[in-house]
Short mmCIF file of C-alpha atoms and ligand atoms in Angstrom, two decimals:
data_model
loop_
_atom_site.label_atom_id
_atom_site.label_comp_id
_atom_site.label_asym_id
_atom_site.label_seq_id
_atom_site.Cartn_x
_atom_site.Cartn_y
_atom_site.Cartn_z
CA UNK A 156 -100.72 -27.44 57.01
CA UNK A 157 -97.82 -28.67 54.91
CA UNK A 158 -97.51 -26.56 51.76
CA UNK A 159 -96.25 -28.50 48.77
CA UNK A 160 -93.82 -26.53 46.58
CA UNK A 161 -94.08 -27.61 42.94
CA UNK A 162 -91.27 -26.29 40.74
CA UNK A 163 -92.05 -26.03 37.03
CA UNK A 164 -90.56 -24.62 33.85
CA UNK A 165 -92.62 -21.44 33.29
CA UNK A 166 -92.62 -21.75 29.50
CA UNK A 167 -93.13 -25.51 29.17
CA UNK A 168 -94.64 -26.75 32.44
CA UNK A 169 -94.55 -30.51 33.00
CA UNK A 170 -98.18 -31.54 32.70
CA UNK A 171 -97.81 -34.25 35.37
CA UNK A 172 -96.84 -31.60 37.91
CA UNK A 173 -99.69 -29.32 36.83
CA UNK A 174 -102.07 -32.26 37.37
CA UNK A 175 -101.00 -32.56 41.01
CA UNK A 176 -102.05 -28.94 41.55
CA UNK A 177 -105.21 -29.35 39.46
CA UNK A 178 -106.33 -32.27 41.67
CA UNK A 179 -105.94 -30.07 44.75
CA UNK A 180 -108.17 -27.40 43.17
CA UNK A 181 -110.82 -29.94 42.19
CA UNK A 182 -111.04 -31.06 45.84
CA UNK A 183 -111.61 -27.50 47.05
CA UNK A 184 -107.97 -26.81 48.03
CA UNK A 185 -105.84 -23.72 47.40
CA UNK A 186 -102.90 -23.40 45.01
CA UNK A 187 -100.73 -20.34 44.37
CA UNK A 188 -99.51 -20.05 40.78
CA UNK A 189 -97.63 -17.62 38.53
CA UNK A 190 -99.41 -15.41 36.00
CA UNK A 191 -97.85 -12.80 33.70
CA UNK A 192 -98.86 -10.02 36.16
CA UNK A 193 -98.24 -11.31 39.71
CA UNK A 194 -98.66 -14.65 41.53
CA UNK A 195 -102.28 -15.57 42.23
CA UNK A 196 -103.82 -17.58 45.08
CA UNK A 197 -106.30 -19.86 43.37
CA UNK A 198 -109.36 -21.85 44.34
CA UNK A 199 -112.35 -23.21 42.38
CA UNK A 200 -114.41 -20.07 41.61
CA UNK A 201 -117.70 -22.00 41.77
CA UNK A 202 -116.90 -23.36 45.23
CA UNK A 203 -118.00 -20.92 47.96
CA UNK A 204 -115.90 -22.81 50.51
CA UNK A 205 -112.72 -22.39 48.46
CA UNK A 206 -113.34 -18.65 48.17
CA UNK A 207 -113.84 -18.37 51.93
CA UNK A 208 -110.54 -20.22 52.42
CA UNK A 209 -108.78 -17.72 50.11
CA UNK A 210 -110.01 -14.79 52.21
CA UNK A 211 -108.89 -16.56 55.38
CA UNK A 212 -105.39 -17.41 54.07
CA UNK A 213 -104.77 -13.84 52.90
CA UNK A 214 -106.48 -12.11 55.82
CA UNK A 215 -108.46 -10.30 53.12
CA UNK A 216 -111.70 -8.44 53.95
CA UNK A 217 -114.57 -10.57 52.60
CA UNK A 218 -116.19 -7.63 50.78
CA UNK A 219 -113.16 -7.39 48.45
CA UNK A 220 -114.11 -9.53 45.43
CA UNK A 221 -111.83 -12.03 43.67
CA UNK A 222 -110.94 -12.14 39.98
CA UNK A 223 -112.15 -15.26 38.12
CA UNK A 224 -109.47 -16.66 35.79
CA UNK A 225 -110.63 -18.44 32.64
CA UNK A 226 -108.98 -20.14 29.65
CA UNK A 227 -111.67 -19.63 27.02
CA UNK A 228 -114.00 -16.77 26.04
CA UNK A 229 -117.02 -19.08 26.34
CA UNK A 230 -116.44 -19.19 30.10
CA UNK A 231 -117.04 -15.42 30.26
CA UNK A 232 -120.38 -16.00 28.52
CA UNK A 233 -121.16 -18.83 30.90
CA UNK A 234 -120.87 -16.72 34.09
CA UNK A 235 -122.15 -13.32 32.92
CA UNK A 236 -125.34 -11.72 31.68
CA UNK A 237 -126.04 -8.70 29.41
CA UNK A 238 -122.51 -8.80 27.97
CA UNK A 239 -121.93 -5.51 26.12
CA UNK A 240 -120.27 -5.54 22.65
CA UNK A 241 -117.10 -4.07 24.21
CA UNK A 242 -116.46 -7.38 25.97
CA UNK A 243 -115.81 -9.19 22.70
CA UNK A 244 -113.80 -6.33 21.22
CA UNK A 245 -111.54 -5.93 24.26
CA UNK A 246 -111.06 -9.65 24.77
CA UNK A 247 -110.19 -10.12 21.09
CA UNK A 248 -107.58 -7.40 21.44
CA UNK A 249 -106.04 -8.14 24.85
CA UNK A 250 -106.83 -11.74 25.90
CA UNK A 251 -104.99 -13.79 26.84
CA UNK A 252 -103.29 -10.98 28.73
CA UNK A 253 -103.14 -8.54 31.65
CA UNK A 254 -106.68 -7.11 31.45
CA UNK A 255 -109.63 -7.85 33.76
CA UNK A 256 -113.21 -7.12 32.72
CA UNK A 257 -116.01 -6.34 35.19
CA UNK A 258 -119.37 -7.59 33.88
CA UNK A 259 -122.83 -8.38 35.30
CA UNK A 260 -122.95 -11.87 36.76
CA UNK A 261 -125.57 -14.59 36.52
CA UNK A 262 -125.98 -17.26 39.20
CA UNK A 263 -123.00 -19.47 38.28
CA UNK A 264 -120.35 -17.75 40.40
CA UNK A 265 -121.37 -17.57 44.08
CA UNK A 266 -121.50 -14.30 45.99
CA UNK A 267 -118.69 -15.53 48.26
CA UNK A 268 -116.35 -15.20 45.25
CA UNK A 269 -117.59 -11.74 44.23
CA UNK A 270 -117.60 -10.16 47.68
CA UNK A 271 -121.40 -10.00 47.64
CA UNK A 272 -121.52 -8.00 44.38
CA UNK A 273 -123.81 -8.70 41.39
CA UNK A 274 -120.89 -8.11 39.06
CA UNK A 275 -117.89 -10.36 38.45
CA UNK A 276 -114.26 -9.65 37.51
CA UNK A 277 -112.92 -11.96 34.79
CA UNK A 278 -109.48 -12.43 33.29
CA UNK A 279 -107.94 -14.79 30.72
CA UNK A 280 -104.24 -14.91 31.64
CA UNK A 281 -101.51 -15.61 29.08
CA UNK A 282 -99.00 -17.34 31.37
CA UNK A 283 -98.51 -20.97 30.24
CA UNK A 284 -98.66 -22.25 33.84
CA UNK A 285 -101.88 -20.39 34.64
CA UNK A 286 -103.39 -21.60 31.40
CA UNK A 287 -102.43 -25.22 31.95
CA UNK A 288 -103.76 -25.14 35.50
CA UNK A 289 -107.17 -23.76 34.50
CA UNK A 290 -107.41 -26.27 31.66
CA UNK A 291 -106.27 -29.33 33.61
CA UNK A 292 -108.45 -28.59 36.65
CA UNK A 293 -111.53 -27.90 34.56
CA UNK A 294 -112.25 -25.12 37.05
CA UNK A 295 -112.53 -21.41 36.56
CA UNK A 296 -110.04 -20.23 39.15
CA UNK A 297 -110.84 -17.44 41.60
CA UNK A 298 -107.52 -15.82 42.40
CA UNK A 299 -106.50 -12.62 44.13
CA UNK A 300 -102.81 -11.79 44.43
CA UNK A 301 -101.02 -14.42 46.54
CA UNK A 302 -99.82 -12.10 49.29
CA UNK A 303 -100.98 -11.39 52.84
CA UNK A 304 -103.59 -8.66 52.50
CA UNK A 305 -102.03 -5.19 52.55
CA UNK A 306 -98.50 -6.33 51.67
CA UNK A 307 -96.78 -5.77 48.30
CA UNK A 308 -98.07 -8.19 45.64
CA UNK A 309 -95.87 -11.26 45.01
CA UNK A 310 -93.75 -11.28 41.87
CA UNK A 311 -91.58 -14.30 42.84
CA UNK A 312 -92.39 -17.68 44.41
CA UNK A 313 -90.22 -16.66 47.40
CA UNK A 314 -92.65 -13.82 48.13
CA UNK A 315 -95.56 -16.27 48.19
CA UNK A 316 -93.63 -18.71 50.39
CA UNK A 317 -92.85 -15.87 52.80
CA UNK A 318 -96.51 -14.86 53.16
CA UNK A 319 -98.48 -18.10 52.75
CA UNK A 320 -96.28 -21.12 53.57
CA UNK A 321 -98.22 -23.41 55.92
CA UNK A 322 -101.53 -21.73 55.08
CA UNK A 323 -102.32 -23.19 51.64
CA UNK A 324 -102.04 -26.60 49.96
CA UNK A 325 -99.47 -25.86 47.26
CA UNK A 326 -97.35 -23.22 45.57
CA UNK A 327 -96.32 -23.65 41.93
CA UNK A 328 -92.89 -22.05 41.58
CA UNK A 329 -92.51 -20.80 38.02
CA UNK A 330 -89.80 -18.24 38.75
CA UNK A 331 -90.21 -14.47 38.58
CA UNK A 332 -93.26 -13.12 36.71
CA UNK A 333 -92.90 -10.93 33.60
CA UNK A 334 -94.91 -7.76 34.20
CA UNK A 335 -94.90 -7.36 37.97
CA UNK A 336 -98.01 -5.15 38.26
CA UNK A 337 -101.56 -6.42 38.60
CA UNK A 338 -103.93 -6.41 35.61
CA UNK A 339 -105.73 -3.34 34.30
CA UNK A 340 -109.34 -3.54 35.53
CA UNK A 341 -111.97 -2.27 33.08
CA UNK A 342 -115.57 -1.91 34.24
CA UNK A 343 -118.04 -2.70 31.46
CA UNK A 344 -121.17 -2.28 33.56
CA UNK A 345 -121.34 1.51 33.07
CA UNK A 346 -122.29 3.50 29.98
CA UNK A 347 -118.62 4.15 29.13
CA UNK A 348 -115.87 1.57 29.86
CA UNK A 349 -114.04 2.74 32.98
CA UNK A 350 -110.58 1.88 34.30
CA UNK A 351 -110.89 0.93 37.97
CA UNK A 352 -107.23 -0.03 38.38
CA UNK A 353 -104.45 1.11 36.01
CA UNK A 354 -102.06 -1.50 34.65
CA UNK A 355 -99.87 -2.53 31.73
CA UNK A 356 -102.78 -2.14 29.25
CA UNK A 357 -103.20 1.64 29.35
CA UNK A 358 -106.05 4.02 28.49
CA UNK A 359 -104.76 4.76 24.97
CA UNK A 360 -104.53 1.07 24.12
CA UNK A 361 -108.12 0.51 25.29
CA UNK A 362 -109.40 3.59 23.45
CA UNK A 363 -107.97 2.35 20.16
CA UNK A 364 -110.33 -0.62 20.47
CA UNK A 365 -113.52 0.80 22.00
CA UNK A 366 -113.37 4.57 21.69
CA UNK A 367 -113.95 6.65 24.81
CA UNK A 368 -112.64 5.19 28.07
CA UNK A 369 -112.95 6.85 31.48
CA UNK A 370 -110.72 6.55 34.53
CA UNK A 371 -112.37 6.07 37.92
CA UNK A 372 -111.77 9.42 39.68
CA UNK A 373 -111.18 7.52 42.92
CA UNK A 374 -107.79 6.22 41.75
CA UNK A 375 -106.24 9.30 40.21
CA UNK A 376 -103.85 10.33 42.95
CA UNK A 377 -103.16 12.70 45.79
CA UNK A 378 -105.71 15.36 44.90
CA UNK A 379 -108.46 12.73 44.77
CA UNK A 380 -107.85 10.74 47.94
CA UNK A 381 -111.32 11.60 49.22
CA UNK A 382 -113.18 10.17 46.22
CA UNK A 383 -114.16 6.54 46.90
CA UNK A 384 -112.75 4.13 44.28
CA UNK A 385 -115.27 1.70 42.76
CA UNK A 386 -113.04 -1.40 42.98
CA UNK A 387 -113.29 -2.33 46.67
CA UNK A 388 -109.64 -3.41 46.72
CA UNK A 389 -108.46 0.04 45.70
CA UNK A 390 -109.94 1.49 48.92
CA UNK A 391 -107.76 -0.45 51.29
CA UNK A 392 -104.27 0.34 52.49
CA UNK A 393 -102.18 -1.68 50.09
CA UNK A 394 -98.73 -2.70 48.91
CA UNK A 395 -97.28 -1.23 52.08
CA UNK A 396 -93.77 -2.06 53.27
CA UNK A 397 -93.37 -2.19 57.06
CA UNK A 398 -91.32 1.03 57.17
CA UNK A 399 -92.75 4.53 56.73
CA UNK A 400 -92.44 5.25 53.00
CA UNK A 401 -92.38 8.79 51.64
CA UNK A 402 -92.01 9.87 48.01
CA UNK A 403 -89.82 12.88 47.22
CA UNK A 404 -90.89 14.73 44.09
CA UNK A 405 -89.29 17.53 42.04
CA UNK A 406 -86.17 18.27 40.01
CA UNK A 407 -83.64 15.45 40.20
CA UNK A 408 -80.85 17.46 41.90
CA UNK A 409 -83.20 18.77 44.55
CA UNK A 410 -84.73 15.34 45.12
CA UNK A 411 -81.29 13.82 45.69
CA UNK A 412 -80.30 16.60 48.09
CA UNK A 413 -83.54 16.30 50.06
CA UNK A 414 -83.39 12.51 50.29
CA UNK A 415 -79.77 12.73 51.52
CA UNK A 416 -80.82 15.30 54.13
CA UNK A 417 -83.78 13.21 55.31
CA UNK A 418 -81.68 10.03 55.34
CA UNK A 419 -79.01 11.70 57.50
CA UNK A 420 -81.64 13.08 59.86
CA UNK A 421 -83.21 9.62 60.14
CA UNK A 422 -79.93 7.88 60.77
CA UNK A 423 -78.95 10.46 63.41
CA UNK A 424 -82.17 9.68 65.25
CA UNK A 425 -81.19 6.00 65.32
CA UNK A 426 -83.55 4.79 62.59
CA UNK A 427 -82.76 2.30 59.81
CA UNK A 428 -83.11 4.15 56.50
CA UNK A 429 -83.85 2.77 53.04
CA UNK A 430 -83.62 4.70 49.76
CA UNK A 431 -85.33 3.71 46.50
CA UNK A 432 -83.16 5.12 43.71
CA UNK A 433 -82.57 4.44 40.01
CA UNK A 434 -79.50 3.26 38.08
CA UNK A 435 -78.83 6.90 37.17
CA UNK A 436 -79.01 8.22 40.75
CA UNK A 437 -77.99 5.39 43.10
CA UNK A 438 -74.36 6.52 43.42
CA UNK A 439 -75.41 9.91 44.80
CA UNK A 440 -76.67 8.32 48.02
CA UNK A 441 -74.35 7.18 50.80
CA UNK A 442 -76.59 6.56 53.78
CA UNK A 443 -78.63 3.49 54.70
CA UNK A 444 -79.71 0.78 52.29
CA UNK A 445 -79.84 2.10 48.72
CA UNK A 446 -81.75 -0.08 46.25
CA UNK A 447 -81.98 0.70 42.54
CA UNK A 448 -85.39 0.00 41.05
CA UNK A 449 -83.93 -0.01 37.54
CA UNK A 450 -83.14 2.28 34.66
CA UNK A 451 -85.08 5.56 34.94
CA UNK A 452 -86.11 5.41 31.29
CA UNK A 453 -87.30 1.79 31.39
CA UNK A 454 -90.81 1.80 32.82
CA UNK A 455 -91.26 -1.90 32.31
CA UNK A 456 -88.16 -2.63 34.38
CA UNK A 457 -89.41 -0.32 37.15
CA UNK A 458 -92.81 -2.05 37.10
CA UNK A 459 -91.11 -5.45 37.18
CA UNK A 460 -88.99 -4.55 40.23
CA UNK A 461 -91.33 -2.35 42.28
CA UNK A 462 -92.90 -4.93 44.63
CA UNK A 463 -89.64 -6.82 45.04
CA UNK A 464 -87.86 -3.61 46.09
CA UNK A 465 -90.58 -2.86 48.67
CA UNK A 466 -90.18 -6.36 50.08
CA UNK A 467 -86.38 -6.02 50.15
CA UNK A 468 -86.83 -2.92 52.31
CA UNK A 469 -88.75 -5.09 54.78
CA UNK A 470 -86.02 -7.73 54.76
CA UNK A 471 -83.47 -5.04 55.57
CA UNK A 472 -85.73 -3.77 58.35
CA UNK A 473 -85.96 -0.22 56.99
CA UNK A 474 -87.98 2.00 59.34
CA UNK A 475 -87.87 5.12 57.15
CA UNK A 476 -87.96 4.71 53.37
CA UNK A 477 -87.50 7.53 50.86
CA UNK A 478 -88.28 6.99 47.20
CA UNK A 479 -87.71 9.07 44.12
CA UNK A 480 -90.74 9.67 41.93
CA UNK A 481 -90.84 8.04 38.48
CA UNK A 482 -92.13 9.50 35.29
CA UNK A 483 -94.06 6.82 33.46
CA UNK A 484 -95.69 8.08 30.28
CA UNK A 485 -96.26 4.60 28.82
CA UNK A 486 -97.74 2.63 31.68
CA UNK A 487 -99.33 5.92 32.73
CA UNK A 488 -100.35 6.04 36.36
CA UNK A 489 -100.00 2.28 36.90
CA UNK A 490 -96.65 2.51 38.71
CA UNK A 491 -97.21 5.73 40.64
CA UNK A 492 -100.70 4.52 41.64
CA UNK A 493 -99.07 1.55 43.44
CA UNK A 494 -96.22 3.59 44.90
CA UNK A 495 -98.58 6.31 46.18
CA UNK A 496 -100.73 3.69 47.89
CA UNK A 497 -97.67 2.05 49.40
CA UNK A 498 -96.68 5.49 50.74
CA UNK A 499 -100.23 6.25 51.96
CA UNK A 500 -99.99 9.30 49.66
CA UNK A 501 -97.15 10.91 51.60
CA UNK A 502 -95.34 13.06 49.03
CA UNK A 503 -92.67 15.65 49.81
CA UNK A 504 -92.45 18.31 47.08
CA UNK A 505 -89.08 19.99 46.63
P1 LIG B 157 -106.30 -8.78 43.33
O1 LIG B 157 -106.82 -10.01 42.69
O2 LIG B 157 -105.72 -9.00 44.68
O3 LIG B 157 -105.41 -8.05 42.39
O4 LIG B 157 -107.57 -7.88 43.57
C1 LIG B 157 -108.64 -7.87 42.68
C2 LIG B 157 -109.08 -6.46 42.46
O5 LIG B 157 -110.23 -6.46 41.62
C3 LIG B 157 -109.48 -5.76 43.75
O6 LIG B 157 -109.08 -4.42 43.71
C4 LIG B 157 -110.98 -5.90 43.69
O7 LIG B 157 -111.63 -4.93 44.48
C5 LIG B 157 -111.26 -5.73 42.21
N1 LIG B 157 -112.55 -6.34 41.82
C6 LIG B 157 -112.82 -7.66 41.75
N2 LIG B 157 -114.11 -7.87 41.40
C7 LIG B 157 -114.67 -6.66 41.25
C8 LIG B 157 -115.98 -6.19 40.89
N3 LIG B 157 -116.96 -7.05 40.64
N4 LIG B 157 -116.19 -4.86 40.82
C9 LIG B 157 -115.18 -4.00 41.08
N5 LIG B 157 -113.91 -4.37 41.42
C10 LIG B 157 -113.66 -5.67 41.51
MG1 LIG B 158 -104.02 -7.85 45.62
#
């Protein structure tokens, strides 16, 4: 298949170009497009065939449901039933934006889109390109991240081209995305709203709007790896670079010393080594490929660069990758949740 690349201005997309992509969606085709979180791989959410094609293109297990992207609150009402009052409160506060709500579904969205579940994940993105595409196509767009299943999520059109060129109808290139981490997923089908995937909208922000919010114990980190996460996608190996990634945790001086030791050991055994450092620490490393993920104190920069850095390690061919740990009080566990999954929870404490 020839994949059409459609370049647009991310802030003011040319509506004629958006229409080309919208026509593809209306005919059941697949289009990758930028959102404020990561690039999505979109198809008409009401078309079971389009959803099946999304799973095939990504190599995604068909029990891992897709998020339905909308451009108006009334579309949430159209596809759900028993909407709790929190849905309106949270959407008023955070939509359009990087938050996904899980609600009970009615019959409008087929089970192929929701991985066989009776609930549906819904998001109203803020990105002008995503918005224009949903509006122009007249479709609600089912869209998981536009990467090959298991790989780091795509934050640039180049990442999408690398994974999906030749497998989908079109890719809208709107440059790098803003946030770089997937949306916060909030389950509204339980008694208390529950975070199934951490993201830019954190627990405190949600609690200000709806009071008590829980975090799914399945996603909390190393000590909880045996608890099964509720979001099917959080159970799979994910975000992984091709090399063996380990996180080194502890006081900064000790972390640097240990990473240097491990890097030397790796290089001596003939392996290609990659190191994920920060602006503050990058000059302390002299072995292998050292990539700075950003300023240690700027969580948003780290979030923005994380997936790109993991992909750059693949480009370099790193076989052993050592990463510093990042303290992220604002985004909370959103960054470390991704990094821990990418490292299959391998953490070296020093
Ligand atoms: P992605 O779009 O690739 O970021 O993945 C969507 C995420 O949302 C995956 O982790 C899914 O398992 C999760 N998800 C989608 N729909 C549901 C649902 N109805 N219940 C729980 N998790 C869901
Ligand atoms: Mg994904």
